Amino acid sequence: MNEELIRVENLKVIYKTTDEIVQAVNGISFTLNKGETIGLVGETGAGKTTTALGIMRLLPERTGKIISGSITFEGNNLLELSDEEMRLKIRGEKIAMIFQDPMTALNPVMTVGEQIAEAIRYHSEKINESEIGKRVDEVLELVGISSSRKHEYPHQFSGGMKQRVVIAIALSCEPDLLIADEPTTALDVTIQAQVLAMMGDLRDRLKTAMILITHDLGVVAQICDKVAVMYAGELIEVGMLEDIFVSKEHHPYTIGLFGAIPNLEEDSDRLSPIVGLMPDPAKLPRGCNFQDRCPYCMDVCKENNPKVYVNGTHNIACHLFSEKQLWKGDNYE
Ligand code: SF4
């Protein structure tokens, strides 16, 4: 369980348009061990999906660019591999990704069985057709779909079943890392719970590590070992699940995230949303990116980027921790 699978260090990604440079990911670092699940949490535009696309080397060709950092996966820096090596040896086979909307991820004119078989055929040259057929049946059963339905088309499946098919395709080559980008957001709540339970069960049985991208802290609590909170392209708080859900010390943004979900034990009429908007990633402010929305903002926050403060497995990037002298400062870069 403690063998490191992937190490992302100081990753920076930009999108370049004719008018501006968007700083989408600004020097993030994290590690994930084999079989572990990390939840990448934050609001829309925080850089979560860009981080995933960077790891997969699937950024839009004309505009997206990784400008620094390294992504060490099973000892190889993915940023140094050729496009062909990424396509043939890493994507699908070692690292698979599932996207938010299962309908757009599936081909409407191919049966689900053919779509799973195609993924297996692409990555395993030596396997014959009867073995592929057997594997298709196995992965469908694995995600809770009867193999007798392999000749059906995506429109014959419900939303939750379609997402199971997408997960079956992703798992068909037994990847070591599964990146799931909001895998349950397009599903209704009861189906969400089923799909999440199934993903947790698969993770336990197959020992697949997962990066789960979500804005839902409930989903994180249900399935993750580690949590990384992202804001304006930076990781502002990282810790094990209990660091985030049990500890009393948090980044003000994380406090805001928890305030924005209902607490059934408290009698309050309204939720407390985080006031304001995330800064324009093409015009990030000097100092802390959260300064305009932060109730604790100090002069130093407008001048200097916060360092990362470390307490065991719990990291927080906020000047409050220097002021309160709570934790030892650690210059993460
Ligand atoms: Fe708020 Fe300052 Fe901490 Fe940023 S560094 S979150 S502005 S207290």
Short mmCIF file of C-alpha atoms and ligand atoms in Angstrom, two decimals:
data_model
loop_
_atom_site.label_atom_id
_atom_site.label_comp_id
_atom_site.label_asym_id
_atom_site.label_seq_id
_atom_site.Cartn_x
_atom_site.Cartn_y
_atom_site.Cartn_z
CA MET A 1 0.00 0.00 0.00
CA ASN A 2 2.90 2.38 0.69
CA GLU A 3 4.76 1.97 -2.58
CA GLU A 4 4.76 5.27 -4.46
CA LEU A 5 2.97 5.16 -7.83
CA ILE A 6 2.96 8.75 -9.03
CA ARG A 7 4.77 11.90 -7.93
CA VAL A 8 3.72 15.25 -9.39
CA GLU A 9 6.23 18.00 -8.64
CA ASN A 10 5.88 21.72 -9.23
CA LEU A 11 3.57 21.19 -12.22
CA LYS A 12 2.71 24.38 -14.09
CA VAL A 13 0.27 24.48 -17.01
CA ILE A 14 -0.77 27.47 -19.11
CA TYR A 15 -3.28 28.05 -21.89
CA LYS A 16 -2.03 30.53 -24.45
CA THR A 17 -4.54 32.41 -26.57
CA THR A 18 -3.90 35.30 -28.96
CA ASP A 19 -4.80 37.82 -26.23
CA GLU A 20 -3.65 36.34 -22.96
CA ILE A 21 -1.89 33.64 -20.99
CA VAL A 22 -4.12 31.74 -18.60
CA GLN A 23 -2.23 30.32 -15.60
CA ALA A 24 -4.34 27.19 -15.09
CA VAL A 25 -2.06 25.13 -12.81
CA ASN A 26 0.56 26.96 -10.78
CA GLY A 27 3.20 24.69 -9.32
CA ILE A 28 1.29 21.86 -7.70
CA SER A 29 2.98 18.89 -6.00
CA PHE A 30 1.50 15.69 -4.61
CA THR A 31 2.20 11.95 -4.39
CA LEU A 32 -0.02 8.91 -4.56
CA ASN A 33 0.83 5.37 -3.47
CA LYS A 34 -0.29 2.16 -5.16
CA GLY A 35 -3.92 1.36 -4.33
CA GLU A 36 -4.59 4.78 -2.76
CA THR A 37 -7.31 7.25 -3.75
CA ILE A 38 -6.78 11.01 -3.71
CA GLY A 39 -9.69 13.43 -4.06
CA LEU A 40 -8.89 16.59 -6.00
CA VAL A 41 -11.47 19.07 -4.70
CA GLY A 42 -12.33 22.63 -5.66
CA GLU A 43 -14.79 24.78 -7.55
CA THR A 44 -15.09 24.97 -11.33
CA GLY A 45 -12.04 26.60 -12.90
CA ALA A 46 -9.66 25.64 -10.06
CA GLY A 47 -7.45 23.60 -12.42
CA LYS A 48 -8.52 20.07 -11.46
CA THR A 49 -9.31 18.79 -14.94
CA THR A 50 -6.26 20.57 -16.40
CA THR A 51 -4.10 18.71 -13.85
CA ALA A 52 -5.63 15.40 -15.02
CA LEU A 53 -5.22 16.26 -18.70
CA GLY A 54 -1.61 17.25 -17.97
CA ILE A 55 -0.92 13.85 -16.37
CA MET A 56 -2.50 12.12 -19.39
CA ARG A 57 -0.64 14.49 -21.77
CA LEU A 58 -4.00 15.28 -23.38
CA LEU A 59 -3.99 19.08 -23.13
CA PRO A 60 -5.40 20.87 -26.19
CA GLU A 61 -2.51 20.85 -28.64
CA ARG A 62 -2.61 24.45 -29.82
CA THR A 63 -3.27 26.23 -26.56
CA GLY A 64 -2.34 24.04 -23.58
CA LYS A 65 1.26 23.74 -22.47
CA ILE A 66 3.11 22.27 -19.48
CA ILE A 67 5.80 24.87 -18.76
CA SER A 68 7.56 23.23 -15.83
CA GLY A 69 7.59 20.36 -13.37
CA SER A 70 7.72 16.61 -13.56
CA ILE A 71 5.25 13.72 -13.38
CA THR A 72 7.07 10.60 -12.24
CA PHE A 73 4.95 7.50 -12.81
CA GLU A 74 6.43 4.10 -11.90
CA GLY A 75 9.89 5.68 -12.10
CA ASN A 76 9.48 7.39 -15.52
CA ASN A 77 8.95 11.09 -16.06
CA LEU A 78 5.85 11.15 -18.30
CA LEU A 79 6.87 14.55 -19.63
CA GLU A 80 9.97 13.01 -21.23
CA LEU A 81 8.14 10.20 -23.08
CA SER A 82 7.37 10.50 -26.81
CA ASP A 83 3.75 10.88 -27.96
CA GLU A 84 3.89 7.32 -29.27
CA GLU A 85 5.14 5.92 -25.94
CA MET A 86 2.34 7.77 -24.15
CA ARG A 87 -0.27 6.41 -26.58
CA LEU A 88 0.92 2.82 -26.70
CA LYS A 89 2.38 2.20 -23.26
CA ILE A 90 0.78 4.60 -20.78
CA ARG A 91 -2.67 5.86 -21.79
CA GLY A 92 -5.35 3.19 -21.37
CA GLU A 93 -2.87 0.51 -20.36
CA LYS A 94 -1.24 2.08 -17.28
CA ILE A 95 -3.37 5.17 -16.69
CA ALA A 96 -7.03 5.34 -17.72
CA MET A 97 -9.41 8.26 -17.44
CA ILE A 98 -13.19 8.41 -17.13
CA PHE A 99 -15.05 11.58 -17.92
CA GLN A 100 -18.06 13.31 -16.42
CA ASP A 101 -20.68 12.60 -19.06
CA PRO A 102 -20.96 8.91 -19.98
CA MET A 103 -23.14 9.66 -23.02
CA THR A 104 -20.43 11.63 -24.83
CA ALA A 105 -17.74 9.09 -23.84
CA LEU A 106 -19.51 6.19 -25.62
CA ASN A 107 -19.92 5.62 -29.35
CA PRO A 108 -23.70 5.48 -30.01
CA VAL A 109 -23.38 3.20 -33.08
CA MET A 110 -21.22 0.46 -31.51
CA THR A 111 -22.42 -2.14 -29.02
CA VAL A 112 -20.94 -1.81 -25.55
CA GLY A 113 -19.18 -5.17 -25.97
CA GLU A 114 -17.47 -3.98 -29.18
CA GLN A 115 -16.34 -0.81 -27.42
CA ILE A 116 -14.74 -2.73 -24.56
CA ALA A 117 -13.17 -5.21 -27.02
CA GLU A 118 -11.71 -2.35 -29.07
CA ALA A 119 -9.91 -0.97 -25.99
CA ILE A 120 -8.48 -4.41 -25.12
CA ARG A 121 -7.39 -5.08 -28.74
CA TYR A 122 -5.65 -1.70 -28.99
CA HIS A 123 -3.45 -2.31 -25.96
CA SER A 124 -2.84 -6.07 -26.12
CA GLU A 125 -1.48 -7.17 -29.50
CA LYS A 126 -0.91 -10.80 -28.55
CA ILE A 127 -4.39 -11.57 -27.25
CA ASN A 128 -6.72 -13.60 -29.55
CA GLU A 129 -10.40 -12.92 -30.24
CA SER A 130 -11.74 -15.64 -27.95
CA GLU A 131 -9.64 -14.30 -25.04
CA ILE A 132 -10.89 -10.78 -25.81
CA GLY A 133 -14.50 -12.07 -25.70
CA LYS A 134 -13.85 -13.67 -22.32
CA ARG A 135 -12.28 -10.48 -20.96
CA VAL A 136 -15.26 -8.39 -22.18
CA ASP A 137 -17.62 -10.71 -20.25
CA GLU A 138 -15.40 -10.49 -17.16
CA VAL A 139 -15.20 -6.69 -17.01
CA LEU A 140 -18.93 -6.28 -17.63
CA GLU A 141 -19.68 -8.66 -14.74
CA LEU A 142 -17.05 -6.82 -12.65
CA VAL A 143 -18.99 -3.56 -12.92
CA GLY A 144 -22.30 -5.30 -12.22
CA ILE A 145 -23.68 -5.62 -15.77
CA SER A 146 -24.72 -9.03 -17.07
CA SER A 147 -22.42 -10.13 -19.91
CA SER A 148 -25.57 -11.09 -21.86
CA ARG A 149 -26.06 -7.35 -22.48
CA LYS A 150 -22.79 -6.92 -24.38
CA HIS A 151 -24.64 -6.85 -27.74
CA GLU A 152 -26.74 -3.85 -26.71
CA TYR A 153 -26.11 -0.22 -27.70
CA PRO A 154 -25.50 2.68 -25.25
CA HIS A 155 -29.05 4.09 -25.72
CA GLN A 156 -30.43 0.85 -24.25
CA PHE A 157 -28.69 1.57 -20.91
CA SER A 158 -29.67 4.03 -18.14
CA GLY A 159 -27.28 6.86 -17.12
CA GLY A 160 -25.80 4.88 -14.22
CA MET A 161 -25.37 1.75 -16.37
CA LYS A 162 -23.68 3.82 -19.10
CA GLN A 163 -21.21 5.15 -16.53
CA ARG A 164 -20.55 1.53 -15.47
CA VAL A 165 -19.78 0.70 -19.12
CA VAL A 166 -17.34 3.64 -19.28
CA ILE A 167 -15.68 2.36 -16.10
CA ALA A 168 -15.56 -1.17 -17.61
CA ILE A 169 -13.73 0.23 -20.68
CA ALA A 170 -11.30 2.08 -18.41
CA LEU A 171 -10.66 -1.05 -16.34
CA SER A 172 -10.45 -3.44 -19.31
CA CYS A 173 -6.66 -3.12 -19.53
CA GLU A 174 -6.21 -3.23 -15.74
CA PRO A 175 -4.59 0.19 -15.35
CA ASP A 176 -2.49 0.98 -12.28
CA LEU A 177 -4.05 4.45 -12.04
CA LEU A 178 -7.61 5.50 -12.80
CA ILE A 179 -8.38 9.20 -13.13
CA ALA A 180 -12.09 9.86 -12.67
CA ASP A 181 -13.25 13.36 -13.58
CA GLU A 182 -16.55 14.05 -11.80
CA PRO A 183 -17.69 10.47 -12.56
CA THR A 184 -21.03 10.80 -10.79
CA THR A 185 -21.97 14.44 -11.38
CA ALA A 186 -24.23 13.67 -14.36
CA LEU A 187 -26.07 10.95 -12.42
CA ASP A 188 -28.97 11.24 -10.03
CA VAL A 189 -28.23 10.83 -6.32
CA THR A 190 -29.24 7.18 -5.82
CA ILE A 191 -27.28 6.08 -8.89
CA GLN A 192 -24.31 8.21 -7.73
CA ALA A 193 -24.19 6.22 -4.49
CA GLN A 194 -24.24 2.92 -6.40
CA VAL A 195 -21.49 3.95 -8.82
CA LEU A 196 -19.30 5.26 -5.98
CA ALA A 197 -19.77 2.10 -3.93
CA MET A 198 -18.84 0.06 -7.01
CA MET A 199 -15.70 2.17 -7.62
CA GLY A 200 -14.63 1.74 -4.00
CA ASP A 201 -15.19 -1.99 -4.24
CA LEU A 202 -13.20 -2.24 -7.50
CA ARG A 203 -10.39 -0.19 -6.00
CA ASP A 204 -10.21 -2.61 -3.05
CA ARG A 205 -10.34 -5.72 -5.23
CA LEU A 206 -8.01 -4.65 -8.05
CA LYS A 207 -5.70 -2.36 -6.00
CA THR A 208 -6.05 0.35 -8.62
CA ALA A 209 -4.95 3.81 -7.43
CA MET A 210 -7.41 6.61 -8.20
CA ILE A 211 -7.38 10.36 -8.67
CA LEU A 212 -10.97 11.41 -8.11
CA ILE A 213 -11.84 14.90 -9.32
CA THR A 214 -14.91 16.35 -7.64
CA HIS A 215 -16.43 19.43 -6.07
CA ASP A 216 -18.43 17.25 -3.69
CA LEU A 217 -16.94 16.73 -0.21
CA GLY A 218 -19.50 13.98 0.46
CA VAL A 219 -18.05 11.95 -2.41
CA VAL A 220 -14.55 12.53 -1.02
CA ALA A 221 -15.55 11.34 2.46
CA GLN A 222 -17.03 8.18 0.99
CA ILE A 223 -14.11 6.95 -1.08
CA CYS A 224 -10.81 8.84 -0.63
CA ASP A 225 -7.70 8.17 1.50
CA LYS A 226 -6.16 11.58 0.78
CA VAL A 227 -7.59 14.98 -0.10
CA ALA A 228 -6.02 17.83 -2.09
CA VAL A 229 -7.97 21.10 -2.13
CA MET A 230 -7.29 23.20 -5.20
CA TYR A 231 -7.89 26.92 -5.68
CA ALA A 232 -6.88 29.10 -8.65
CA GLY A 233 -4.40 26.52 -9.91
CA GLU A 234 -2.73 25.88 -6.53
CA LEU A 235 -3.03 23.18 -3.89
CA ILE A 236 -3.94 25.19 -0.83
CA GLU A 237 -4.50 22.27 1.54
CA VAL A 238 -3.47 18.60 1.31
CA GLY A 239 -3.88 15.85 3.88
CA MET A 240 -5.14 12.41 4.71
CA LEU A 241 -8.94 12.14 4.93
CA GLU A 242 -8.93 12.59 8.72
CA ASP A 243 -6.67 15.70 8.43
CA ILE A 244 -9.37 17.35 6.35
CA PHE A 245 -12.49 16.03 8.06
CA VAL A 246 -11.38 15.78 11.72
CA SER A 247 -8.61 18.38 12.23
CA LYS A 248 -9.66 21.83 13.47
CA GLU A 249 -6.97 23.69 11.51
CA HIS A 250 -7.84 24.54 7.91
CA HIS A 251 -7.18 26.93 5.09
CA PRO A 252 -9.92 29.62 5.06
CA TYR A 253 -11.08 28.36 1.65
CA THR A 254 -11.56 24.81 3.00
CA ILE A 255 -13.52 26.28 5.93
CA GLY A 256 -15.69 28.01 3.31
CA LEU A 257 -16.20 24.76 1.40
CA PHE A 258 -17.42 23.01 4.56
CA GLY A 259 -19.68 25.99 5.37
CA ALA A 260 -21.32 25.62 1.98
CA ILE A 261 -22.65 22.11 2.67
CA PRO A 262 -25.71 21.45 4.83
CA ASN A 263 -25.17 20.36 8.45
CA LEU A 264 -28.15 18.31 9.58
CA GLU A 265 -27.17 18.67 13.25
CA GLU A 266 -27.37 22.48 13.22
CA ASP A 267 -30.56 24.47 13.00
CA SER A 268 -29.74 27.11 10.39
CA ASP A 269 -31.95 28.61 7.69
CA ARG A 270 -29.27 29.24 5.10
CA LEU A 271 -25.97 27.80 3.92
CA SER A 272 -22.87 30.03 4.02
CA PRO A 273 -21.56 30.32 0.50
CA ILE A 274 -18.04 31.64 -0.12
CA VAL A 275 -18.59 35.25 -1.13
CA GLY A 276 -17.05 36.51 -4.37
CA LEU A 277 -15.46 34.77 -7.32
CA MET A 278 -12.18 33.06 -8.06
CA PRO A 279 -9.66 35.51 -9.60
CA ASP A 280 -9.23 35.63 -13.38
CA PRO A 281 -6.47 33.07 -14.06
CA ALA A 282 -5.09 35.40 -16.72
CA LYS A 283 -4.68 38.15 -14.10
CA LEU A 284 -3.77 36.48 -10.83
CA PRO A 285 -3.10 38.94 -8.00
CA ARG A 286 0.21 39.44 -6.23
CA GLY A 287 0.30 37.44 -2.98
CA CYS A 288 -2.42 34.96 -2.01
CA ASN A 289 -4.96 34.11 -4.72
CA PHE A 290 -7.75 33.87 -2.12
CA GLN A 291 -7.18 37.38 -0.65
CA ASP A 292 -10.33 39.03 -2.11
CA ARG A 293 -12.62 36.42 -0.58
CA CYS A 294 -10.80 35.76 2.66
CA PRO A 295 -12.25 37.11 5.94
CA TYR A 296 -8.80 36.83 7.59
CA CYS A 297 -6.80 38.66 4.89
CA MET A 298 -3.75 40.57 6.27
CA ASP A 299 -1.31 43.00 4.66
CA VAL A 300 1.25 40.25 4.13
CA CYS A 301 -1.32 38.27 2.09
CA LYS A 302 -1.39 41.04 -0.55
CA GLU A 303 2.39 41.06 -0.88
CA ASN A 304 3.77 37.55 -0.56
CA ASN A 305 2.71 34.11 -1.74
CA PRO A 306 1.97 31.95 1.29
CA LYS A 307 4.45 29.19 2.11
CA VAL A 308 3.22 25.67 2.76
CA TYR A 309 2.97 24.87 6.49
CA VAL A 310 3.30 21.22 7.46
CA ASN A 311 1.93 19.23 10.38
CA GLY A 312 2.60 15.52 9.83
CA THR A 313 0.63 14.53 6.74
CA HIS A 314 -1.36 17.80 6.72
CA ASN A 315 -0.15 20.75 4.57
CA ILE A 316 -1.72 24.20 4.39
CA ALA A 317 -0.57 27.17 2.29
CA CYS A 318 -1.71 30.22 4.27
CA HIS A 319 0.01 33.12 6.10
CA LEU A 320 -2.27 32.59 9.10
CA PHE A 321 -0.18 29.60 10.04
CA SER A 322 2.95 31.72 10.17
CA GLU A 323 1.20 34.46 12.16
CA LYS A 324 -0.27 32.01 14.64
CA GLN A 325 3.02 30.11 14.60
CA LEU A 326 0.96 26.96 14.56
CA TRP A 327 3.00 24.83 12.29
CA LYS A 328 6.53 24.78 10.95
CA GLY A 329 6.83 26.56 7.59
CA ASP A 330 8.17 24.51 4.76
CA ASN A 331 9.07 26.03 1.47
CA TYR A 332 7.57 23.35 -0.73
CA GLU A 333 9.31 24.49 -3.90
FE1 SF4 B 1 -6.50 34.41 3.75
FE2 SF4 B 1 -4.06 35.41 3.86
FE3 SF4 B 1 -4.45 32.83 4.28
FE4 SF4 B 1 -4.73 33.86 1.85
S1 SF4 B 1 -2.85 33.73 3.04
S2 SF4 B 1 -6.07 32.44 2.82
S3 SF4 B 1 -5.62 35.84 2.32
S4 SF4 B 1 -5.18 34.51 5.55
#
